[in-house]
Amino acid sequence: MNDRMNEIAFQIILFAGNGKSSAMEAIQEAKDGNFEEADQKIKEAGEELSKAHGVQTELLQEEAKGNGAGVNVILVHSQDHLMTAMTLRDMAVEIIELHRLRQEVR
């Protein structure tokens, strides 16, 4: 089960990393005034984070069935990575809105 846990952890890290990257790209697009592109990048971030969350949910379901494999440092890291990426996506939405409002004021 340890190899399976590592595989799951790396899937979460991959999807969360993709989501984080898209959120950062969205902020940059908003800074440049490209709000349609920023909105698209936020959508992409959400899709990637949803994939990571789906993998996490499968893991939680297995744990609830009694099929947990104990604490794995890579898995703990993946959870931290996911939560950080989710927070960044939420903050990116707010930052984009601030840039949008600033653009309207000009």
Short mmCIF file of C-alpha atoms in Angstrom, two decimals:
data_model
loop_
_atom_site.label_atom_id
_atom_site.label_comp_id
_atom_site.label_asym_id
_atom_site.label_seq_id
_atom_site.Cartn_x
_atom_site.Cartn_y
_atom_site.Cartn_z
CA MET A 1 0.00 0.00 0.00
CA ASN A 2 2.99 2.32 0.53
CA ASP A 3 3.68 2.54 -3.21
CA ARG A 4 -0.01 3.33 -3.79
CA MET A 5 0.12 6.08 -1.13
CA ASN A 6 3.17 7.61 -2.81
CA GLU A 7 1.40 7.49 -6.17
CA ILE A 8 -1.64 9.21 -4.69
CA ALA A 9 0.53 11.81 -2.97
CA PHE A 10 2.35 12.64 -6.18
CA GLN A 11 -0.93 12.94 -8.06
CA ILE A 12 -2.13 15.46 -5.49
CA ILE A 13 1.16 17.35 -5.72
CA LEU A 14 0.98 17.39 -9.52
CA PHE A 15 -2.59 18.68 -9.73
CA ALA A 16 -2.09 21.16 -6.89
CA GLY A 17 1.10 22.46 -8.50
CA ASN A 18 -0.69 22.92 -11.81
CA GLY A 19 -3.48 24.79 -10.04
CA LYS A 20 -1.03 27.00 -8.18
CA SER A 21 0.81 27.84 -11.40
CA SER A 22 -2.43 28.75 -13.17
CA ALA A 23 -3.48 30.96 -10.26
CA MET A 24 -0.15 32.80 -10.36
CA GLU A 25 -0.47 33.23 -14.13
CA ALA A 26 -3.99 34.60 -13.59
CA ILE A 27 -2.66 37.28 -11.25
CA GLN A 28 -0.03 38.30 -13.80
CA GLU A 29 -2.65 38.49 -16.56
CA ALA A 30 -4.80 40.72 -14.35
CA LYS A 31 -1.82 42.96 -13.59
CA ASP A 32 -1.40 43.36 -17.34
CA GLY A 33 -5.11 44.16 -17.77
CA ASN A 34 -5.91 40.87 -19.55
CA PHE A 35 -8.99 39.98 -17.55
CA GLU A 36 -10.45 37.42 -19.94
CA GLU A 37 -7.17 35.50 -19.83
CA ALA A 38 -7.02 35.93 -16.04
CA ASP A 39 -10.52 34.49 -15.72
CA GLN A 40 -9.54 31.56 -17.95
CA LYS A 41 -6.45 30.87 -15.84
CA ILE A 42 -8.54 30.94 -12.66
CA LYS A 43 -10.90 28.44 -14.27
CA GLU A 44 -7.94 26.21 -15.14
CA ALA A 45 -6.66 26.51 -11.56
CA GLY A 46 -10.04 25.42 -10.25
CA GLU A 47 -10.15 22.44 -12.59
CA GLU A 48 -6.70 21.25 -11.53
CA LEU A 49 -7.48 21.73 -7.85
CA SER A 50 -10.72 19.80 -8.32
CA LYS A 51 -8.69 16.89 -9.69
CA ALA A 52 -6.40 17.03 -6.66
CA HIS A 53 -9.39 17.21 -4.35
CA GLY A 54 -10.93 14.20 -6.10
CA VAL A 55 -7.81 12.14 -5.47
CA GLN A 56 -7.80 13.32 -1.86
CA THR A 57 -11.46 12.31 -1.48
CA GLU A 58 -10.69 8.79 -2.72
CA LEU A 59 -7.95 8.59 -0.13
CA LEU A 60 -10.29 9.73 2.63
CA GLN A 61 -12.91 7.20 1.58
CA GLU A 62 -10.36 4.40 1.79
CA GLU A 63 -9.34 5.61 5.24
CA ALA A 64 -12.99 5.63 6.34
CA LYS A 65 -13.32 2.01 5.16
CA GLY A 66 -10.41 1.04 7.38
CA ASN A 67 -7.92 0.75 4.54
CA GLY A 68 -5.59 3.52 5.70
CA ALA A 69 -1.85 3.05 5.45
CA GLY A 70 -0.72 5.26 8.31
CA VAL A 71 1.19 8.52 8.16
CA ASN A 72 3.44 9.02 5.16
CA VAL A 73 5.60 12.15 4.98
CA ILE A 74 5.10 12.48 1.23
CA LEU A 75 1.34 12.29 1.73
CA VAL A 76 1.49 14.92 4.47
CA HIS A 77 3.50 17.12 2.12
CA SER A 78 0.91 16.64 -0.62
CA GLN A 79 -1.88 17.74 1.71
CA ASP A 80 0.08 20.86 2.65
CA HIS A 81 0.75 21.55 -1.02
CA LEU A 82 -2.95 21.18 -1.88
CA MET A 83 -4.18 23.45 0.90
CA THR A 84 -1.62 26.11 0.01
CA ALA A 85 -2.62 25.97 -3.66
CA MET A 86 -6.31 26.21 -2.77
CA THR A 87 -5.65 29.25 -0.61
CA LEU A 88 -3.57 30.85 -3.34
CA ARG A 89 -6.37 30.32 -5.86
CA ASP A 90 -8.85 31.99 -3.51
CA MET A 91 -6.49 34.91 -2.96
CA ALA A 92 -5.87 35.18 -6.72
CA VAL A 93 -9.61 35.66 -7.28
CA GLU A 94 -9.57 38.59 -4.85
CA ILE A 95 -6.39 40.09 -6.34
CA ILE A 96 -7.86 39.88 -9.84
CA GLU A 97 -10.99 41.65 -8.63
CA LEU A 98 -8.87 44.43 -7.14
CA HIS A 99 -7.05 44.86 -10.44
CA ARG A 100 -10.37 44.86 -12.28
CA LEU A 101 -11.73 47.59 -9.99
CA ARG A 102 -8.54 49.62 -10.36
CA GLN A 103 -8.88 49.37 -14.16
CA GLU A 104 -12.48 50.63 -13.98
CA VAL A 105 -11.47 53.65 -11.90
CA ARG A 106 -8.93 54.77 -14.50
#
